[in-house]
Coordinates of N, CA and C in Angstrom, one line a residue:
M8 N 76.0 19.7 31.6 CA 75.5 20.0 30.4 C 74.5 20.6 30.2
T9 N 73.9 19.7 30.3 CA 72.6 20.0 30.0 C 71.9 21.7 30.3
A10 N 72.6 22.1 31.4 CA 71.9 23.1 32.2 C 72.8 24.3 31.0
Q11 N 73.1 24.6 30.3 CA 73.9 25.3 29.9 C 73.4 24.8 28.1
R12 N 72.8 24.3 27.3 CA 72.3 24.7 26.8 C 71.5 25.6 26.5
E13 N 70.3 26.4 27.5 CA 70.4 27.8 26.9 C 71.1 28.5 26.9
P14 N 72.6 29.2 27.8 CA 73.6 30.4 27.5 C 74.2 29.8 26.5
L15 N 74.5 29.0 25.4 CA 74.7 28.2 24.2 C 74.7 28.4 23.8
R16 N 73.2 28.7 23.8 CA 72.5 28.7 21.9 C 72.4 30.5 22.3
T17 N 71.9 31.0 23.3 CA 71.7 32.4 23.5 C 73.2 33.0 22.4
W18 N 74.9 33.1 23.0 CA 75.6 33.2 23.4 C 75.7 32.4 21.6
T19 N 75.9 31.4 21.1 CA 76.3 31.4 20.1 C 75.2 32.0 18.6
V20 N 74.1 32.9 19.2 CA 73.7 33.3 17.9 C 74.0 34.5 17.9
Y21 N 74.1 35.3 19.5 CA 74.6 36.6 19.5 C 75.8 36.7 18.5
G22 N 76.8 35.6 18.9 CA 78.4 35.6 17.9 C 78.3 35.4 16.3
Q23 N 77.1 34.7 15.8 CA 77.1 34.8 14.3 C 76.7 36.6 13.6
R24 N 75.7 36.7 14.3 CA 75.0 37.8 14.1 C 76.2 39.0 15.1
Q25 N 77.0 38.4 14.9 CA 78.0 40.0 14.9 C 79.2 39.6 14.2
L26 N 79.2 37.8 13.3 CA 80.4 37.7 12.5 C 79.5 38.4 11.3
D27 N 78.2 38.4 10.9 CA 77.2 38.9 9.7 C 77.5 40.8 9.7
R28 N 78.0 40.4 10.9 CA 77.3 42.5 11.0 C 79.0 42.8 10.4
G29 N 80.4 41.9 11.4 CA 81.9 42.4 10.7 C 81.5 43.4 11.8
H30 N 80.9 42.9 13.6 CA 81.8 44.0 14.1 C 83.6 43.1 15.0
V31 N 83.8 43.8 14.9 CA 85.1 44.0 15.7 C 85.8 44.7 16.9
P32 N 85.0 44.7 18.6 CA 85.9 45.4 18.9 C 87.7 45.9 19.1
P33 N 87.9 46.9 19.3 CA 88.8 47.3 19.3 C 90.8 46.5 21.3
V34 N 91.2 46.7 20.6 CA 91.7 46.3 21.7 C 92.1 47.6 22.3
P35 N 91.3 47.5 24.0 CA 91.5 48.1 24.7 C 92.6 48.5 25.5
E36 N 92.6 50.2 25.4 CA 93.8 50.6 26.4 C 93.8 50.3 27.9
R37 N 92.7 49.9 28.9 CA 92.1 49.1 29.5 C 91.2 48.3 30.2
I38 N 91.6 47.7 31.3 CA 90.2 47.1 31.2 C 88.7 47.9 31.7
D39 N 88.3 47.5 31.7 CA 87.4 48.3 32.3 C 85.5 46.4 32.5
W40 N 86.0 47.0 34.0 CA 85.0 45.3 34.5 C 82.9 46.0 33.7
G41 N 82.6 47.3 33.6 CA 81.4 47.6 33.6 C 81.5 47.9 31.8
F42 N 80.3 48.3 31.9 CA 80.1 48.8 30.0 C 80.7 50.9 29.9
W43 N 81.3 51.2 31.0 CA 81.1 52.9 30.3 C 83.7 53.0 30.8
P44 N 83.5 53.1 28.9 CA 85.2 53.8 29.8 C 85.7 54.4 30.3
G45 N 86.5 54.1 31.2 CA 87.5 54.7 32.1 C 86.3 54.9 33.6
V46 N 85.1 54.7 33.3 CA 84.6 53.8 34.3 C 85.7 52.9 35.5
G47 N 85.8 53.3 36.9 CA 85.9 52.1 38.2 C 87.1 51.8 37.6
P48 N 87.9 50.5 38.6 CA 89.5 49.5 38.3 C 89.1 49.5 37.2
G49 N 90.5 48.8 37.0 CA 91.2 48.1 35.9 C 91.8 47.2 36.4
A50 N 92.2 46.9 35.5 CA 93.7 45.9 35.3 C 94.6 45.4 36.9
E51 N 94.8 46.0 37.6 CA 95.4 46.3 38.0 C 94.6 45.3 39.9
L52 N 93.5 45.2 39.8 CA 93.1 44.2 40.6 C 93.6 43.1 40.5
L53 N 94.0 42.0 39.4 CA 94.2 40.9 39.6 C 96.1 41.4 39.5
G54 N 96.8 41.7 40.5 CA 97.9 41.6 40.3 C 98.8 41.7 38.8
D55 N 100.5 41.8 39.8 CA 101.1 41.4 38.8 C 100.7 39.9 37.4
L56 N 100.5 40.2 36.5 CA 100.3 38.8 35.8 C 101.5 38.9 34.9
S57 N 102.6 39.3 35.2 CA 103.3 39.5 33.9 C 104.2 37.8 33.9
G58 N 103.9 36.8 32.7 CA 104.7 35.6 32.9 C 103.5 34.6 33.5
K59 N 102.3 35.3 34.0 CA 101.2 33.8 34.5 C 100.8 33.6 33.7
R60 N 100.2 32.7 33.9 CA 99.0 31.4 33.1 C 97.2 32.4 34.1
V61 N 96.6 32.9 33.3 CA 95.7 33.3 32.9 C 95.0 33.3 32.5
L62 N 93.0 32.8 33.1 CA 92.1 32.4 32.1 C 91.1 33.4 31.9
D63 N 90.6 34.0 30.8 CA 89.4 35.0 30.6 C 88.2 33.9 29.8
I64 N 87.5 34.1 31.4 CA 86.0 33.0 31.6 C 84.6 33.8 30.3
G65 N 85.0 33.0 29.8 CA 83.9 33.2 28.7 C 84.6 34.8 28.1
S66 N 85.3 34.6 26.6 CA 85.9 35.8 26.0 C 86.4 36.0 25.3
G67 N 84.7 35.8 24.2 CA 84.1 36.0 23.7 C 84.9 36.4 22.4
P68 N 85.2 37.7 22.0 CA 85.9 38.3 20.5 C 86.9 38.3 20.8
G69 N 87.7 38.5 22.3 CA 88.8 38.1 22.5 C 89.9 39.2 23.0
H70 N 89.6 40.0 22.4 CA 90.2 41.5 22.9 C 90.6 41.8 24.6
H71 N 89.8 41.2 25.3 CA 90.6 41.4 26.6 C 92.1 41.0 26.9
A72 N 91.6 39.4 26.3 CA 92.7 38.6 26.6 C 93.7 39.3 25.9
V73 N 94.1 38.8 24.7 CA 95.1 40.7 23.3 C 95.4 41.7 24.7
H74 N 95.0 42.1 25.5 CA 95.4 43.6 25.8 C 96.0 43.0 26.4
L75 N 95.9 42.1 27.6 CA 96.2 41.8 29.1 C 97.3 41.2 28.2
A76 N 97.9 40.4 27.1 CA 98.9 40.3 27.0 C 99.7 40.7 26.6
R77 N 99.6 42.0 25.3 CA 100.3 43.2 25.2 C 100.8 44.2 26.0
A78 N 99.7 43.8 26.9 CA 100.1 45.1 28.2 C 100.8 45.0 29.3
H79 N 100.2 43.2 29.9 CA 100.8 43.1 31.6 C 101.4 41.7 31.5
G80 N 101.7 41.1 30.0 CA 103.0 40.1 29.5 C 102.3 39.2 30.3
A81 N 100.4 38.6 30.1 CA 100.5 37.7 30.5 C 100.6 36.6 29.5
L82 N 100.1 35.4 30.2 CA 99.5 34.5 29.1 C 98.4 33.6 29.3
V83 N 97.6 34.4 28.6 CA 96.0 33.7 28.2 C 95.5 32.6 28.0
D84 N 94.5 32.1 28.2 CA 93.9 31.4 27.7 C 92.3 31.9 27.8
G85 N 92.0 32.3 26.7 CA 91.0 32.6 26.5 C 89.5 31.9 26.6
V86 N 88.4 31.2 27.0 CA 87.6 30.2 27.1 C 86.0 30.6 27.1
D87 N 85.5 30.7 25.8 CA 84.4 30.4 25.6 C 83.9 29.4 25.0
A88 N 82.4 28.8 25.2 CA 82.1 27.9 24.3 C 81.4 27.8 23.9
S89 N 80.7 29.2 23.3 CA 79.9 29.8 22.1 C 81.4 29.5 21.1
P90 N 80.6 28.6 20.2 CA 82.0 28.1 18.2 C 82.0 30.1 17.5
T91 N 80.7 30.2 16.8 CA 80.7 31.7 16.8 C 81.5 33.3 17.1
Q92 N 81.6 32.7 18.9 CA 82.4 33.7 19.7 C 84.0 33.6 19.6
H93 N 84.2 32.5 19.4 CA 85.7 31.0 19.5 C 85.8 31.8 18.2
E94 N 85.0 31.6 17.3 CA 85.2 32.0 16.0 C 85.8 33.2 15.2
R95 N 84.9 34.6 16.1 CA 85.0 36.2 16.1 C 86.5 36.3 16.5
A96 N 87.1 35.2 18.2 CA 88.5 35.9 18.2 C 89.9 34.7 17.2
T97 N 89.3 34.3 16.9 CA 90.7 32.8 15.8 C 90.5 34.0 14.3
R98 N 89.3 34.6 14.2 CA 89.3 34.8 13.0 C 89.9 36.9 13.0
T99 N 90.1 37.3 14.6 CA 90.9 38.0 14.1 C 92.1 37.8 14.9
Y100 N 92.4 37.4 15.8 CA 94.1 37.2 15.5 C 94.2 36.2 16.0
P101 N 94.4 35.7 14.8 CA 95.0 33.8 14.3 C 96.6 33.6 15.1
A102 N 97.3 33.5 15.8 CA 98.2 33.5 15.9 C 98.5 34.8 17.1
E103 N 98.3 35.5 17.8 CA 98.6 36.7 19.0 C 99.8 36.1 19.9
P104 N 100.7 36.3 19.9 CA 101.7 35.7 21.5 C 100.7 36.2 22.6
G105 N 101.7 34.6 23.2 CA 100.9 34.3 24.8 C 99.5 34.7 24.4
V106 N 98.3 34.8 24.1 CA 97.9 34.3 24.5 C 97.1 33.0 23.2
R107 N 96.2 32.1 24.0 CA 94.6 31.0 23.8 C 94.6 30.7 23.1
F108 N 93.2 30.6 22.6 CA 92.0 30.9 22.3 C 91.1 29.6 22.7
V109 N 90.8 28.9 23.2 CA 89.5 27.6 23.7 C 88.2 27.4 23.4
C110 N 87.6 26.7 22.3 CA 86.4 26.6 22.6 C 85.7 25.4 23.4
A111 N 85.6 25.6 24.6 CA 84.7 24.8 25.1 C 84.3 25.2 26.5
D112 N 83.0 24.5 26.9 CA 82.7 24.4 27.8 C 83.7 24.8 29.4
I113 N 83.7 26.3 29.7 CA 84.7 25.7 30.8 C 84.7 24.6 32.0
A114 N 83.8 24.2 32.4 CA 83.8 23.1 33.0 C 85.2 21.7 33.3
E115 N 84.8 21.9 31.7 CA 84.7 20.5 30.9 C 86.7 21.0 30.5
H116 N 86.6 22.0 30.2 CA 88.0 22.5 30.2 C 89.5 22.9 31.4
L117 N 88.5 22.9 31.9 CA 89.1 22.6 33.9 C 89.9 21.9 34.5
D118 N 88.8 20.9 33.7 CA 89.4 19.6 34.2 C 90.6 19.1 33.5
R119 N 91.0 20.2 32.1 CA 92.3 19.1 31.6 C 93.4 19.9 31.8
V120 N 93.2 20.7 32.6 CA 94.7 21.6 32.4 C 94.9 22.2 33.1
E121 N 96.5 22.0 33.9 CA 96.9 22.8 34.9 C 96.1 24.0 35.5
P122 N 95.9 23.9 36.9 CA 95.3 24.8 37.8 C 95.8 26.3 36.5
Y123 N 95.4 27.6 37.0 CA 95.1 28.7 36.2 C 96.0 29.4 37.5
E124 N 97.2 30.4 37.8 CA 98.0 32.3 38.8 C 96.7 33.1 39.4
A125 N 95.1 32.8 38.1 CA 94.6 34.0 37.8 C 93.8 33.9 37.0
A126 N 92.0 34.6 37.3 CA 91.4 34.2 36.1 C 90.7 35.0 36.0
Y127 N 89.6 35.4 35.2 CA 88.9 37.0 35.5 C 87.2 36.2 34.0
G128 N 86.8 37.8 34.3 CA 86.1 37.0 33.8 C 84.9 39.2 33.4
L129 N 84.5 39.2 32.3 CA 84.4 40.3 32.1 C 82.4 40.6 31.5
R130 N 81.7 40.7 33.0 CA 80.2 40.8 32.8 C 79.9 39.6 32.4
T131 N 80.5 38.0 32.5 CA 80.3 37.2 32.1 C 80.0 36.2 32.8
F132 N 79.9 36.2 34.7 CA 79.7 35.8 35.5 C 78.2 35.4 35.9
G133 N 77.9 37.1 34.7 CA 76.1 36.7 35.0 C 74.7 36.2 33.6
C134 N 76.1 35.5 32.9 CA 76.0 34.4 31.9 C 75.4 33.1 31.7
V135 N 76.2 32.9 33.0 CA 76.8 30.8 33.2 C 75.9 30.9 34.5
D136 N 75.2 29.7 35.1 CA 74.5 28.8 35.6 C 76.2 29.1 37.0
P137 N 76.5 29.9 38.1 CA 77.7 30.0 39.4 C 77.5 28.5 39.9
L138 N 76.6 27.1 39.7 CA 76.9 25.9 40.1 C 77.1 25.4 39.2
H139 N 77.3 25.9 38.7 CA 78.3 24.9 37.5 C 80.1 25.0 37.4
L140 N 79.5 26.6 37.0 CA 80.7 27.3 36.6 C 81.5 26.9 39.0
L141 N 81.5 27.8 39.6 CA 82.9 27.8 39.9 C 82.8 26.4 41.1
P142 N 82.5 25.4 41.0 CA 82.9 24.2 41.7 C 83.9 24.1 40.3
A143 N 84.4 24.1 38.8 CA 85.1 24.3 38.4 C 86.0 24.6 38.2
L144 N 86.1 26.0 38.9 CA 86.4 27.6 39.0 C 88.2 26.4 40.7
R145 N 87.0 26.5 41.4 CA 87.9 26.1 42.8 C 89.0 24.8 42.7
D146 N 88.3 24.0 41.7 CA 89.1 23.1 41.6 C 90.5 23.4 40.2
G147 N 90.1 24.5 38.8 CA 91.1 24.7 38.9 C 91.5 26.5 38.6
L148 N 92.2 26.6 39.8 CA 93.5 27.5 40.1 C 94.1 27.2 40.6
A149 N 94.9 27.6 40.6 CA 95.9 27.7 42.5 C 95.3 27.8 43.2
D150 N 96.0 27.8 44.5 CA 95.7 28.9 45.8 C 96.2 29.4 45.6
G151 N 96.2 30.3 46.3 CA 96.4 31.8 46.4 C 96.3 32.4 45.1
A152 N 95.3 32.0 44.1 CA 95.0 32.4 43.5 C 94.2 32.7 43.0
T153 N 94.2 35.3 42.3 CA 93.1 35.8 42.0 C 92.0 35.6 41.1
L154 N 90.7 35.9 41.1 CA 90.0 35.2 40.8 C 89.0 37.8 40.9
V155 N 88.6 38.1 39.6 CA 88.2 39.2 39.7 C 87.3 38.8 38.1
F156 N 85.6 39.3 38.5 CA 84.9 39.6 37.7 C 84.2 40.8 38.3
S157 N 83.1 41.3 37.2 CA 81.9 41.8 36.8 C 80.7 41.0 36.4
A158 N 79.5 41.1 36.6 CA 78.1 40.8 36.6 C 77.5 41.8 36.9
L159 N 76.3 41.4 35.9 CA 75.1 42.2 36.2 C 74.2 42.2 37.1
H160 N 74.1 44.1 38.5 CA 73.6 43.8 39.8 C 72.6 43.9 39.2
T161 N 71.9 45.3 38.8 CA 70.7 46.7 38.1 C 70.8 46.7 36.9
D162 N 69.3 46.4 36.1 CA 69.5 46.6 34.5 C 68.9 47.5 34.6
H163 N 68.1 47.3 33.0 CA 68.6 48.8 32.2 C 66.7 48.9 32.8
E164 N 66.1 48.4 33.4 CA 64.9 48.5 33.8 C 64.6 48.5 34.9
G165 N 65.6 48.4 35.9 CA 66.1 49.4 37.1 C 65.8 47.9 38.6
R166 N 65.4 46.3 37.5 CA 65.5 45.2 38.6 C 67.0 44.6 39.1
G167 N 67.7 45.2 40.1 CA 67.7 44.8 40.9 C 68.7 43.4 41.5
P168 N 69.3 42.9 42.2 CA 69.1 41.5 42.1 C 68.7 40.4 43.1
A169 N 69.3 39.4 43.2 CA 68.5 37.8 43.8 C 68.8 38.0 44.7
A170 N 68.4 37.1 45.4 CA 68.9 36.7 46.9 C 68.8 35.4 47.3
T171 N 68.6 34.3 45.7 CA 68.7 32.9 45.2 C 69.3 32.6 44.4
V172 N 70.1 32.1 43.8 CA 70.5 31.5 42.5 C 69.5 31.0 41.5
S173 N 69.0 31.6 41.3 CA 68.4 31.0 40.0 C 67.8 32.4 38.9
P174 N 68.3 31.9 37.6 CA 68.0 32.7 36.1 C 66.8 33.7 36.8
R175 N 67.3 34.7 35.8 CA 65.9 35.5 35.1 C 65.7 35.9 33.4
S176 N 64.9 36.0 32.9 CA 65.1 36.3 31.6 C 65.2 37.8 30.7
G177 N 65.8 37.6 30.2 CA 66.2 39.4 29.9 C 66.6 38.9 27.9
F178 N 66.9 39.8 27.7 CA 67.1 40.4 26.5 C 68.5 41.0 26.3
I179 N 69.7 40.4 24.7 CA 70.7 41.2 23.6 C 69.6 41.8 23.5
R180 N 69.8 43.0 23.1 CA 70.1 44.0 22.3 C 70.5 44.9 21.2
L181 N 70.3 44.2 19.8 CA 71.7 44.7 18.5 C 70.8 45.3 18.0
R182 N 71.3 46.8 17.6 CA 70.6 47.7 16.4 C 70.2 47.1 15.0
D183 N 68.8 47.9 15.4 CA 68.9 47.0 13.8 C 68.4 45.6 13.9
E184 N 68.2 44.9 15.2 CA 68.0 42.8 14.8 C 67.3 42.4 16.2
E185 N 66.3 41.2 15.6 CA 65.3 40.8 17.0 C 66.5 40.6 18.2
P186 N 65.5 41.2 19.4 CA 66.4 40.9 21.2 C 66.3 39.3 20.6
I187 N 67.6 39.0 21.7 CA 68.4 37.6 21.6 C 67.9 37.4 23.3
P188 N 67.0 36.3 23.5 CA 66.2 35.8 25.1 C 68.0 35.5 25.2
V189 N 67.9 35.8 27.1 CA 69.1 34.9 27.4 C 68.6 35.1 28.8
Q190 N 69.5 33.7 29.6 CA 69.0 34.0 31.6 C 70.5 34.5 31.9
I191 N 69.9 35.3 33.0 CA 71.0 36.2 34.1 C 71.0 36.1 35.1
W192 N 72.1 35.6 35.5 CA 71.9 35.1 37.2 C 72.6 37.0 37.3
A193 N 71.6 37.8 38.5 CA 72.0 39.0 38.8 C 71.7 38.8 40.1
L194 N 73.1 38.5 41.1 CA 72.5 37.4 42.9 C 72.9 39.3 43.3
T195 N 73.1 39.4 44.5 CA 73.2 40.7 46.2 C 74.8 40.0 45.5
P196 N 75.6 41.3 46.8 CA 77.2 40.8 46.8 C 76.9 39.6 47.3
D197 N 75.9 39.5 48.8 CA 75.6 38.7 49.9 C 75.9 36.9 49.3
C198 N 75.0 37.3 48.2 CA 74.7 35.9 48.1 C 75.9 35.1 46.7
W199 N 76.4 36.1 46.5 CA 77.7 35.8 45.7 C 79.0 35.6 46.7
T200 N 79.0 36.0 47.8 CA 80.2 36.1 48.7 C 80.2 34.6 49.3
G201 N 78.6 34.2 49.6 CA 78.3 33.2 50.3 C 78.8 32.6 49.0
L202 N 78.3 32.0 47.7 CA 78.9 31.2 46.4 C 80.0 31.3 47.2
L203 N 80.8 32.5 46.7 CA 82.2 31.7 46.7 C 83.0 31.4 47.7
T204 N 82.4 31.7 49.1 CA 82.9 31.3 49.9 C 82.8 29.4 50.1
A205 N 81.7 29.3 49.8 CA 81.7 28.0 50.1 C 82.0 27.1 48.8
H206 N 83.1 27.7 48.3 CA 83.3 27.0 46.6 C 84.7 27.6 47.2
G207 N 85.4 27.4 49.0 CA 86.7 27.9 48.3 C 87.6 28.8 48.3
F208 N 86.9 29.9 48.5 CA 87.5 31.7 47.9 C 87.1 32.4 48.9
A209 N 88.1 33.5 49.4 CA 87.5 34.1 50.5 C 88.1 35.8 49.7
V210 N 86.4 36.6 49.7 CA 86.7 37.6 49.1 C 86.8 38.7 49.5
D211 N 87.6 39.7 49.1 CA 88.5 40.5 49.5 C 87.7 41.9 49.6
R212 N 87.2 41.2 47.8 CA 87.0 43.4 47.7 C 85.1 43.5 47.1
V213 N 83.9 44.0 47.2 CA 83.2 44.2 46.1 C 83.1 45.0 46.7
E214 N 82.7 45.9 44.8 CA 82.2 47.1 44.5 C 81.1 47.7 43.5
L215 N 80.1 48.0 43.7 CA 79.3 48.2 42.6 C 79.7 49.6 41.9
I216 N 79.9 49.6 40.0 CA 80.4 50.1 39.4 C 78.5 50.6 38.6
R217 N 78.4 52.2 38.6 CA 77.3 53.0 38.8 C 77.3 53.7 37.3
A218 N 76.4 54.0 35.9 CA 76.6 54.5 34.8 C 77.3 55.7 34.9
P219 N 77.7 56.3 34.8 CA 78.1 58.0 35.0 C 77.1 59.1 34.6
E220 N 75.9 58.5 33.8 CA 74.7 59.1 33.5 C 73.7 58.6 34.2
P221 N 73.6 59.9 35.4 CA 72.1 59.4 36.5 C 71.1 59.1 36.0
R222 N 70.6 59.2 35.2 CA 69.1 58.9 35.1 C 69.6 57.5 34.2
D223 N 71.1 56.5 33.7 CA 70.8 55.5 33.7 C 71.2 54.7 34.7
P224 N 69.8 53.6 35.2 CA 69.8 52.7 36.5 C 70.6 51.7 36.7
V225 N 71.6 51.3 34.8 CA 72.1 50.1 35.4 C 73.2 50.6 36.3
V226 N 73.6 49.4 36.7 CA 74.7 49.2 37.9 C 75.5 47.4 37.2
V227 N 76.8 47.6 37.7 CA 76.9 46.0 37.4 C 77.9 46.3 38.8
Q228 N 78.0 45.0 39.1 CA 78.7 44.3 40.4 C 80.0 43.8 39.9
L229 N 81.6 44.3 41.2 CA 82.7 43.6 41.3 C 82.9 43.2 41.9
I230 N 84.3 42.1 42.0 CA 83.9 41.3 42.9 C 84.9 40.8 42.6
R231 N 86.4 40.1 43.4 CA 88.5 40.0 43.2 C 87.4 39.5 45.0
A232 N 87.8 38.1 44.9 CA 88.4 37.4 45.8 C 89.3 36.5 45.6
V233 N 90.5 35.3 46.9 CA 91.3 34.5 46.8 C 91.6 33.3 46.7
R234 N 91.8 31.8 45.8 CA 91.3 30.8 46.4 C 91.9 30.3 47.7
R235 N 91.6 30.4 48.3 CA 92.3 29.4 49.6 C 92.6 28.8 49.5
H236 N 94.2 28.4 50.1 CA 94.9 28.0 50.0 C 93.8 26.1 50.9
T237 N 94.3 24.8 50.3 CA 93.8 23.7 49.9 C 94.0 23.4 51.4
A238 N 94.7 24.1 52.5 CA 94.2 23.3 53.7 C 93.2 24.8 55.1
D239 N 93.0 25.4 54.2 CA 92.6 25.9 54.3 C 90.8 25.4 55.0

């Protein structure tokens, strides 16, 4: 838990500022793994979710979980360690059918529930130490479960990913607000693939999602993997 205190502090401050601003993102019409609506693949990467128990890793204000429940029939647990992010979700969706919001560290949560049939994280994997997250997912997903996530590859300053598992400093910027310091794990595709393989996953898709504006240097990495069967 000690290694997660800094990210928790960051996202608690962020969530409180969004609560103060009254910012409620709408339920999207599709899942966008990058920052740009309509760019790249959508929820089809997760497969058929109807009636399946699905984990939203770092669910934030909850709108993606609600989309998957409403549009795809998924039974989604949205888990976020930040109490203010959790409050945003529960304040907006206090009794959404097919959705449950949980305020907890992801590893602690996965240690006390039955394995999930699918899991996803929208731009959240770069905000948590993968050496904290991946062992928990290895043990918390059922054999054959699909894991899809996106993470920062190249930032707005043009800094590319690292080949080693170490965070770098960055900032979250909200209009008319002081920047919020954040730790970012921006890793190369090979680094992510190696980590996932070492933690019981078989990677079957890696894609770079680029901004539609050519002058925008931001690139998001999208990865799909499958939890290998325990005997594999």
